[in-house]
Amino acid sequence: MDFLKKNWKGILVCLCIAVPSSLLGKKFPIIGEPVIAIIVGMVITLLIKDKTNLESGIKFTSKKILQYAVVLLGFGLNLQVILQTGKQSLPIIVSTIATSLIIAYVLHRVMHIPGKISTLVGVGSSICGGSAIAATAPVIDADDEEVAQAISVIFFFNVLAAIVFPMLGTAIGFSQTSGEAFGIFAGTAVNDTSSVTAAASTWDSMYGLGSATLDKAVTVKLTRTLAIIPITLVLAFMRAKKEEGNEQGKVSLKQVFPFFILFFVGASVITTVAVTAGVPIGFFAPLKELSKFFIVMAMAAIGLNTNIVKLVKTGGKPILMGLACWVGITLVSLSMQHMLGIW
């Protein structure tokens, strides 16, 4: 009861943004539902003078609902397929993640960008955007402003990826009769699941491939998402070592470990066992759809927490870092696919 009293207004606002954003996103798939939701949220927040009664619900939606979305994505995923895809895409995944983290670290040192922002942009670019940032922020003790800025940078390039990548794929000669090459490209070069979905769905629509590209891209992307576990653990150990000797600053791995990723794996295990037992994969389709809608709600909340004016004034260097990570990941993904003979 207390939970509803405290959060219902903020959750309702996010829901009211998510519903029309979902409808518009279906009509304009090249932009996508999540992208529309975050833009609408960023505009609406400029019109709200006092968000005191909304803050708790918005925060719950941007953090918890986003994690629930990731968990639900596990339903409908066959781990046998993920393992098979992982073998093919693992070298690309490792290379793109390493590229983004190295670029972020170098620019942090060269351009004197704050360490927490650099970490969030590097991790968000390399793994899974908002989910990775949400999992990493408590580990490095980033504040809401830093999280909002990093997410804004990440999603700015998500918009570009959703629009540009299908055209880029056509220009460089990806197969138009198979979604495999573009699916792997989208799954490794686009940082957020929602934008991976938007780019892959656009490719499917352009060349009448059903959901072949989308299935491939999401599987690769979710395989890549598992990198959250080792990276957050390493960051936790680094923070604990840095703050060693400060009793108040000590970090408990139990507090910062991204358990929602384990639930995602658990959902995948349930699906794998069920499919092996003869349950059709379509049985889990409603949960996957609910997951997509939760992502749209979370993006609306993130938009509501983002100050466009402040972002423009203070986000120059982080945006340049995001651009460098984005370009680096794109080039490495394409190069690795070419080397491995996928493209």
Short mmCIF file of C-alpha atoms in Angstrom, two decimals:
data_model
loop_
_atom_site.label_atom_id
_atom_site.label_comp_id
_atom_site.label_asym_id
_atom_site.label_seq_id
_atom_site.Cartn_x
_atom_site.Cartn_y
_atom_site.Cartn_z
CA MET A 1 0.00 0.00 0.00
CA ASP A 2 2.80 2.38 0.91
CA PHE A 3 4.55 1.46 -2.32
CA LEU A 4 1.51 2.44 -4.41
CA LYS A 5 0.98 5.64 -2.46
CA LYS A 6 4.58 6.63 -2.99
CA ASN A 7 5.08 5.61 -6.61
CA TRP A 8 1.77 5.47 -8.49
CA LYS A 9 1.88 9.03 -9.86
CA GLY A 10 5.34 8.73 -11.37
CA ILE A 11 4.63 5.27 -12.79
CA LEU A 12 1.35 6.54 -14.28
CA VAL A 13 3.13 9.41 -16.05
CA CYS A 14 5.65 6.96 -17.54
CA LEU A 15 2.79 4.68 -18.60
CA CYS A 16 0.96 7.59 -20.25
CA ILE A 17 4.09 8.37 -22.27
CA ALA A 18 4.80 4.73 -23.08
CA VAL A 19 1.40 3.88 -24.59
CA PRO A 20 1.37 6.52 -27.37
CA SER A 21 5.13 6.06 -27.87
CA SER A 22 4.54 2.37 -28.53
CA LEU A 23 1.81 3.15 -31.05
CA LEU A 24 3.95 5.76 -32.81
CA GLY A 25 6.97 3.46 -32.75
CA LYS A 26 5.05 0.78 -34.62
CA LYS A 27 4.22 3.32 -37.34
CA PHE A 28 7.80 4.62 -37.50
CA PRO A 29 9.95 1.53 -36.83
CA ILE A 30 13.14 3.19 -38.07
CA ILE A 31 13.00 5.42 -35.00
CA GLY A 32 11.51 2.88 -32.62
CA GLU A 33 9.26 2.97 -29.58
CA PRO A 34 12.00 3.41 -26.93
CA VAL A 35 13.61 6.31 -28.78
CA ILE A 36 10.28 8.12 -29.14
CA ALA A 37 9.56 7.55 -25.44
CA ILE A 38 12.83 9.07 -24.24
CA ILE A 39 12.43 12.10 -26.54
CA VAL A 40 8.85 12.68 -25.35
CA GLY A 41 10.01 12.33 -21.74
CA MET A 42 12.79 14.87 -22.25
CA VAL A 43 10.32 17.36 -23.72
CA ILE A 44 7.63 16.82 -21.08
CA THR A 45 10.06 17.23 -18.19
CA LEU A 46 10.71 20.81 -19.38
CA LEU A 47 7.02 21.56 -18.89
CA ILE A 48 6.70 20.13 -15.37
CA LYS A 49 7.57 22.73 -12.75
CA ASP A 50 7.48 20.45 -9.73
CA LYS A 51 8.26 16.73 -9.99
CA THR A 52 8.42 16.09 -6.25
CA ASN A 53 5.38 13.80 -6.25
CA LEU A 54 6.60 12.01 -9.36
CA GLU A 55 10.26 11.43 -8.58
CA SER A 56 9.90 8.17 -6.65
CA GLY A 57 7.74 6.52 -9.30
CA ILE A 58 9.96 7.77 -12.13
CA LYS A 59 13.06 6.44 -10.37
CA PHE A 60 11.38 3.08 -9.78
CA THR A 61 10.45 2.85 -13.47
CA SER A 62 13.90 3.86 -14.76
CA LYS A 63 15.70 1.38 -12.51
CA LYS A 64 13.45 -1.53 -11.48
CA ILE A 65 11.13 -1.67 -14.50
CA LEU A 66 14.19 -1.64 -16.76
CA GLN A 67 15.65 -4.58 -14.85
CA TYR A 68 12.33 -6.43 -15.02
CA ALA A 69 12.39 -5.87 -18.79
CA VAL A 70 15.79 -7.53 -19.05
CA VAL A 71 14.59 -10.48 -16.97
CA LEU A 72 11.52 -10.95 -19.16
CA LEU A 73 13.70 -10.90 -22.26
CA GLY A 74 15.10 -14.20 -21.01
CA PHE A 75 11.76 -15.87 -21.61
CA GLY A 76 11.59 -17.10 -25.16
CA LEU A 77 15.38 -17.47 -25.41
CA ASN A 78 16.73 -20.96 -25.95
CA LEU A 79 20.17 -21.20 -24.32
CA GLN A 80 21.20 -23.82 -26.86
CA VAL A 81 20.68 -21.22 -29.58
CA ILE A 82 22.52 -18.59 -27.52
CA LEU A 83 25.51 -20.88 -27.05
CA GLN A 84 25.60 -21.64 -30.74
CA THR A 85 25.37 -17.95 -31.62
CA GLY A 86 27.89 -17.06 -28.92
CA LYS A 87 30.54 -19.29 -30.48
CA GLN A 88 30.16 -17.42 -33.74
CA SER A 89 29.94 -13.90 -32.33
CA LEU A 90 32.15 -14.15 -29.22
CA PRO A 91 35.34 -12.84 -30.90
CA ILE A 92 33.39 -9.83 -32.20
CA ILE A 93 31.72 -9.23 -28.84
CA VAL A 94 35.01 -9.33 -26.93
CA SER A 95 36.71 -7.05 -29.48
CA THR A 96 33.96 -4.42 -29.47
CA ILE A 97 33.73 -4.35 -25.68
CA ALA A 98 37.51 -4.00 -25.33
CA THR A 99 37.54 -1.25 -27.97
CA SER A 100 34.92 0.85 -26.21
CA LEU A 101 36.49 0.49 -22.76
CA ILE A 102 39.97 1.37 -24.07
CA ILE A 103 38.69 4.42 -25.97
CA ALA A 104 36.76 5.62 -22.90
CA TYR A 105 39.82 5.23 -20.67
CA VAL A 106 42.15 7.00 -23.10
CA LEU A 107 39.76 9.94 -23.60
CA HIS A 108 39.19 10.12 -19.84
CA ARG A 109 42.93 10.67 -19.41
CA VAL A 110 43.48 12.91 -22.45
CA MET A 111 40.35 15.09 -22.23
CA HIS A 112 40.09 15.08 -18.42
CA ILE A 113 36.53 13.78 -18.47
CA PRO A 114 35.32 12.79 -14.96
CA GLY A 115 36.05 9.14 -14.16
CA LYS A 116 32.50 8.08 -13.32
CA ILE A 117 31.04 9.59 -16.49
CA SER A 118 33.81 7.94 -18.52
CA THR A 119 33.11 4.56 -16.94
CA LEU A 120 29.37 4.79 -17.51
CA VAL A 121 29.73 5.89 -21.15
CA GLY A 122 32.37 3.22 -21.84
CA VAL A 123 30.35 0.42 -20.25
CA GLY A 124 27.04 1.64 -21.67
CA SER A 125 28.49 1.86 -25.17
CA SER A 126 30.17 -1.52 -25.03
CA ILE A 127 27.55 -3.74 -23.40
CA CYS A 128 23.89 -2.82 -23.26
CA GLY A 129 23.26 0.87 -22.80
CA GLY A 130 20.81 1.72 -20.04
CA SER A 131 20.87 -1.74 -18.45
CA ALA A 132 24.66 -1.69 -18.15
CA ILE A 133 24.62 1.85 -16.78
CA ALA A 134 21.90 0.90 -14.27
CA ALA A 135 23.97 -2.07 -13.13
CA THR A 136 27.26 -0.15 -13.03
CA ALA A 137 26.11 3.09 -11.36
CA PRO A 138 25.73 1.69 -7.81
CA VAL A 139 29.03 -0.16 -8.14
CA ILE A 140 30.97 3.07 -8.77
CA ASP A 141 28.60 5.21 -6.66
CA ALA A 142 27.53 7.46 -9.54
CA ASP A 143 24.84 10.04 -8.77
CA ASP A 144 21.58 10.56 -10.68
CA GLU A 145 22.96 13.45 -12.69
CA GLU A 146 25.92 11.40 -13.90
CA VAL A 147 23.64 8.49 -14.76
CA ALA A 148 21.22 10.74 -16.65
CA GLN A 149 24.05 12.37 -18.60
CA ALA A 150 25.60 9.03 -19.55
CA ILE A 151 22.26 7.58 -20.59
CA SER A 152 21.48 10.68 -22.65
CA VAL A 153 24.79 10.33 -24.48
CA ILE A 154 24.23 6.61 -25.09
CA PHE A 155 20.71 7.04 -26.40
CA PHE A 156 21.69 9.92 -28.66
CA PHE A 157 23.86 7.48 -30.58
CA ASN A 158 21.16 4.82 -30.35
CA VAL A 159 18.92 7.13 -32.38
CA LEU A 160 21.66 7.55 -34.98
CA ALA A 161 22.28 3.79 -35.09
CA ALA A 162 18.61 2.97 -35.58
CA ILE A 163 18.43 5.42 -38.51
CA VAL A 164 21.88 5.07 -40.08
CA PHE A 165 22.82 1.39 -39.71
CA PRO A 166 20.17 -0.09 -42.04
CA MET A 167 21.26 2.36 -44.75
CA LEU A 168 24.92 1.62 -43.98
CA GLY A 169 24.27 -2.12 -44.22
CA THR A 170 22.74 -1.67 -47.67
CA ALA A 171 25.56 0.60 -48.84
CA ILE A 172 28.36 -1.79 -47.85
CA GLY A 173 26.64 -4.84 -49.29
CA PHE A 174 25.22 -6.94 -46.45
CA SER A 175 23.15 -9.87 -47.69
CA GLN A 176 19.57 -8.89 -48.41
CA THR A 177 18.35 -12.49 -48.48
CA SER A 178 19.66 -13.41 -45.03
CA GLY A 179 19.53 -11.49 -41.75
CA GLU A 180 22.65 -13.13 -40.33
CA ALA A 181 25.33 -10.54 -41.21
CA PHE A 182 23.25 -7.49 -40.32
CA GLY A 183 21.90 -9.26 -37.23
CA ILE A 184 25.41 -9.86 -35.91
CA PHE A 185 26.38 -6.28 -36.80
CA ALA A 186 23.38 -4.79 -34.99
CA GLY A 187 23.86 -7.13 -32.02
CA THR A 188 27.51 -6.17 -31.55
CA ALA A 189 27.62 -2.53 -32.71
CA VAL A 190 24.41 -1.09 -31.21
CA ASN A 191 24.63 -0.72 -27.44
CA ASP A 192 21.02 -0.93 -26.22
CA THR A 193 18.58 -3.80 -26.75
CA SER A 194 15.77 -1.46 -27.74
CA SER A 195 17.81 0.15 -30.52
CA VAL A 196 19.16 -3.23 -31.62
CA THR A 197 15.52 -4.23 -31.99
CA ALA A 198 14.70 -1.07 -33.95
CA ALA A 199 17.63 -1.44 -36.37
CA ALA A 200 17.13 -5.19 -36.90
CA SER A 201 13.36 -4.85 -37.37
CA THR A 202 13.96 -2.14 -39.96
CA TRP A 203 16.26 -4.46 -41.90
CA ASP A 204 13.66 -7.23 -41.76
CA SER A 205 10.99 -4.83 -43.03
CA MET A 206 13.21 -3.48 -45.83
CA TYR A 207 13.93 -6.89 -47.30
CA GLY A 208 10.93 -8.98 -46.19
CA LEU A 209 12.88 -11.30 -43.90
CA GLY A 210 10.15 -11.82 -41.31
CA SER A 211 11.95 -11.78 -37.97
CA ALA A 212 15.19 -13.52 -39.02
CA THR A 213 17.41 -10.48 -38.48
CA LEU A 214 15.68 -9.53 -35.27
CA ASP A 215 16.05 -13.01 -33.78
CA LYS A 216 19.75 -13.12 -34.65
CA ALA A 217 20.47 -9.58 -33.42
CA VAL A 218 18.65 -9.97 -30.10
CA THR A 219 20.33 -13.31 -29.41
CA VAL A 220 23.78 -11.82 -30.08
CA LYS A 221 22.91 -8.75 -28.03
CA LEU A 222 21.71 -10.73 -25.05
CA THR A 223 24.80 -12.92 -25.23
CA ARG A 224 26.80 -9.68 -25.07
CA THR A 225 24.70 -8.51 -22.12
CA LEU A 226 26.19 -11.24 -19.94
CA ALA A 227 29.45 -9.25 -19.96
CA ILE A 228 27.80 -7.09 -17.28
CA ILE A 229 28.66 -9.76 -14.72
CA PRO A 230 32.48 -9.80 -15.01
CA ILE A 231 32.74 -6.05 -15.63
CA THR A 232 30.66 -5.06 -12.61
CA LEU A 233 32.60 -7.48 -10.44
CA VAL A 234 35.91 -6.01 -11.61
CA LEU A 235 34.65 -2.47 -10.98
CA ALA A 236 33.45 -3.50 -7.52
CA PHE A 237 36.86 -4.94 -6.65
CA MET A 238 38.57 -1.81 -8.01
CA ARG A 239 36.34 0.45 -5.94
CA ALA A 240 36.83 -1.68 -2.83
CA LYS A 241 40.60 -1.54 -3.28
CA LYS A 242 40.56 2.21 -3.90
CA GLU A 243 38.51 2.88 -0.79
CA GLU A 244 40.39 0.39 1.35
CA GLY A 245 40.88 1.76 4.82
CA ASN A 246 37.74 3.87 4.68
CA GLU A 247 35.17 1.95 6.75
CA GLN A 248 32.23 3.91 5.33
CA GLY A 249 33.44 3.44 1.80
CA LYS A 250 33.83 -0.33 1.77
CA VAL A 251 31.77 -2.05 -0.88
CA SER A 252 29.83 -5.27 -0.44
CA LEU A 253 29.70 -7.37 -3.60
CA LYS A 254 26.28 -8.55 -2.49
CA GLN A 255 25.04 -4.96 -2.65
CA VAL A 256 26.38 -4.17 -6.11
CA PHE A 257 26.07 -7.52 -7.91
CA PRO A 258 23.52 -7.29 -10.79
CA PHE A 259 21.20 -10.08 -9.69
CA PHE A 260 18.66 -9.22 -12.39
CA ILE A 261 21.08 -10.67 -14.94
CA LEU A 262 21.00 -13.97 -13.06
CA PHE A 263 17.21 -13.88 -13.20
CA PHE A 264 17.50 -13.29 -16.94
CA VAL A 265 19.64 -16.42 -17.21
CA GLY A 266 17.12 -18.27 -15.03
CA ALA A 267 14.30 -17.24 -17.37
CA SER A 268 16.35 -18.52 -20.30
CA VAL A 269 16.89 -21.84 -18.52
CA ILE A 270 13.15 -22.19 -17.93
CA THR A 271 12.53 -21.53 -21.62
CA THR A 272 15.22 -23.98 -22.72
CA VAL A 273 13.83 -26.76 -20.53
CA ALA A 274 10.27 -26.02 -21.62
CA VAL A 275 11.13 -26.00 -25.35
CA THR A 276 13.10 -29.23 -24.96
CA ALA A 277 10.01 -30.75 -23.32
CA GLY A 278 7.92 -29.79 -26.34
CA VAL A 279 6.46 -26.38 -25.38
CA PRO A 280 6.31 -24.15 -28.50
CA ILE A 281 8.58 -21.10 -28.32
CA GLY A 282 5.55 -18.92 -29.18
CA PHE A 283 4.16 -19.69 -25.73
CA PHE A 284 6.58 -17.10 -24.32
CA ALA A 285 5.72 -14.38 -26.87
CA PRO A 286 3.46 -12.38 -24.49
CA LEU A 287 6.28 -12.11 -21.96
CA LYS A 288 8.64 -10.86 -24.66
CA GLU A 289 6.09 -8.25 -25.69
CA LEU A 290 5.68 -7.17 -22.07
CA SER A 291 9.45 -6.87 -21.86
CA LYS A 292 9.51 -4.53 -24.86
CA PHE A 293 6.79 -2.37 -23.31
CA PHE A 294 8.68 -2.21 -20.01
CA ILE A 295 11.70 -0.96 -21.94
CA VAL A 296 9.55 1.80 -23.44
CA MET A 297 8.30 2.76 -19.97
CA ALA A 298 11.85 2.84 -18.63
CA MET A 299 12.98 5.05 -21.50
CA ALA A 300 10.14 7.45 -20.75
CA ALA A 301 11.34 7.64 -17.14
CA ILE A 302 14.92 8.24 -18.24
CA GLY A 303 13.72 11.03 -20.52
CA LEU A 304 11.84 12.60 -17.62
CA ASN A 305 15.07 12.57 -15.60
CA THR A 306 17.10 14.23 -18.34
CA ASN A 307 17.58 17.99 -18.59
CA ILE A 308 18.10 18.79 -22.27
CA VAL A 309 19.42 22.29 -21.61
CA LYS A 310 21.93 21.12 -19.01
CA LEU A 311 22.95 18.22 -21.23
CA VAL A 312 23.76 20.60 -24.07
CA LYS A 313 25.72 22.91 -21.78
CA THR A 314 27.75 20.28 -19.93
CA GLY A 315 27.70 17.27 -22.22
CA GLY A 316 30.19 18.30 -24.91
CA LYS A 317 33.08 16.08 -23.87
CA PRO A 318 30.95 13.05 -22.92
CA ILE A 319 29.19 13.31 -26.29
CA LEU A 320 32.57 13.31 -28.04
CA MET A 321 33.53 10.26 -25.99
CA GLY A 322 30.27 8.55 -26.92
CA LEU A 323 30.90 9.34 -30.59
CA ALA A 324 34.43 7.92 -30.42
CA CYS A 325 33.19 4.73 -28.73
CA TRP A 326 30.34 4.38 -31.22
CA VAL A 327 32.59 4.81 -34.27
CA GLY A 328 35.25 2.52 -32.80
CA ILE A 329 32.76 -0.27 -32.06
CA THR A 330 31.20 0.05 -35.52
CA LEU A 331 34.55 -0.20 -37.33
CA VAL A 332 35.75 -3.12 -35.20
CA SER A 333 32.48 -5.03 -35.63
CA LEU A 334 32.59 -4.64 -39.41
CA SER A 335 36.30 -5.51 -39.57
CA MET A 336 35.89 -8.62 -37.42
CA GLN A 337 32.94 -9.85 -39.48
CA HIS A 338 34.99 -9.40 -42.63
CA MET A 339 37.96 -11.25 -41.12
CA LEU A 340 35.78 -14.13 -39.93
CA GLY A 341 34.10 -14.45 -43.33
CA ILE A 342 30.61 -13.65 -42.04
CA TRP A 343 30.29 -10.67 -44.34
#
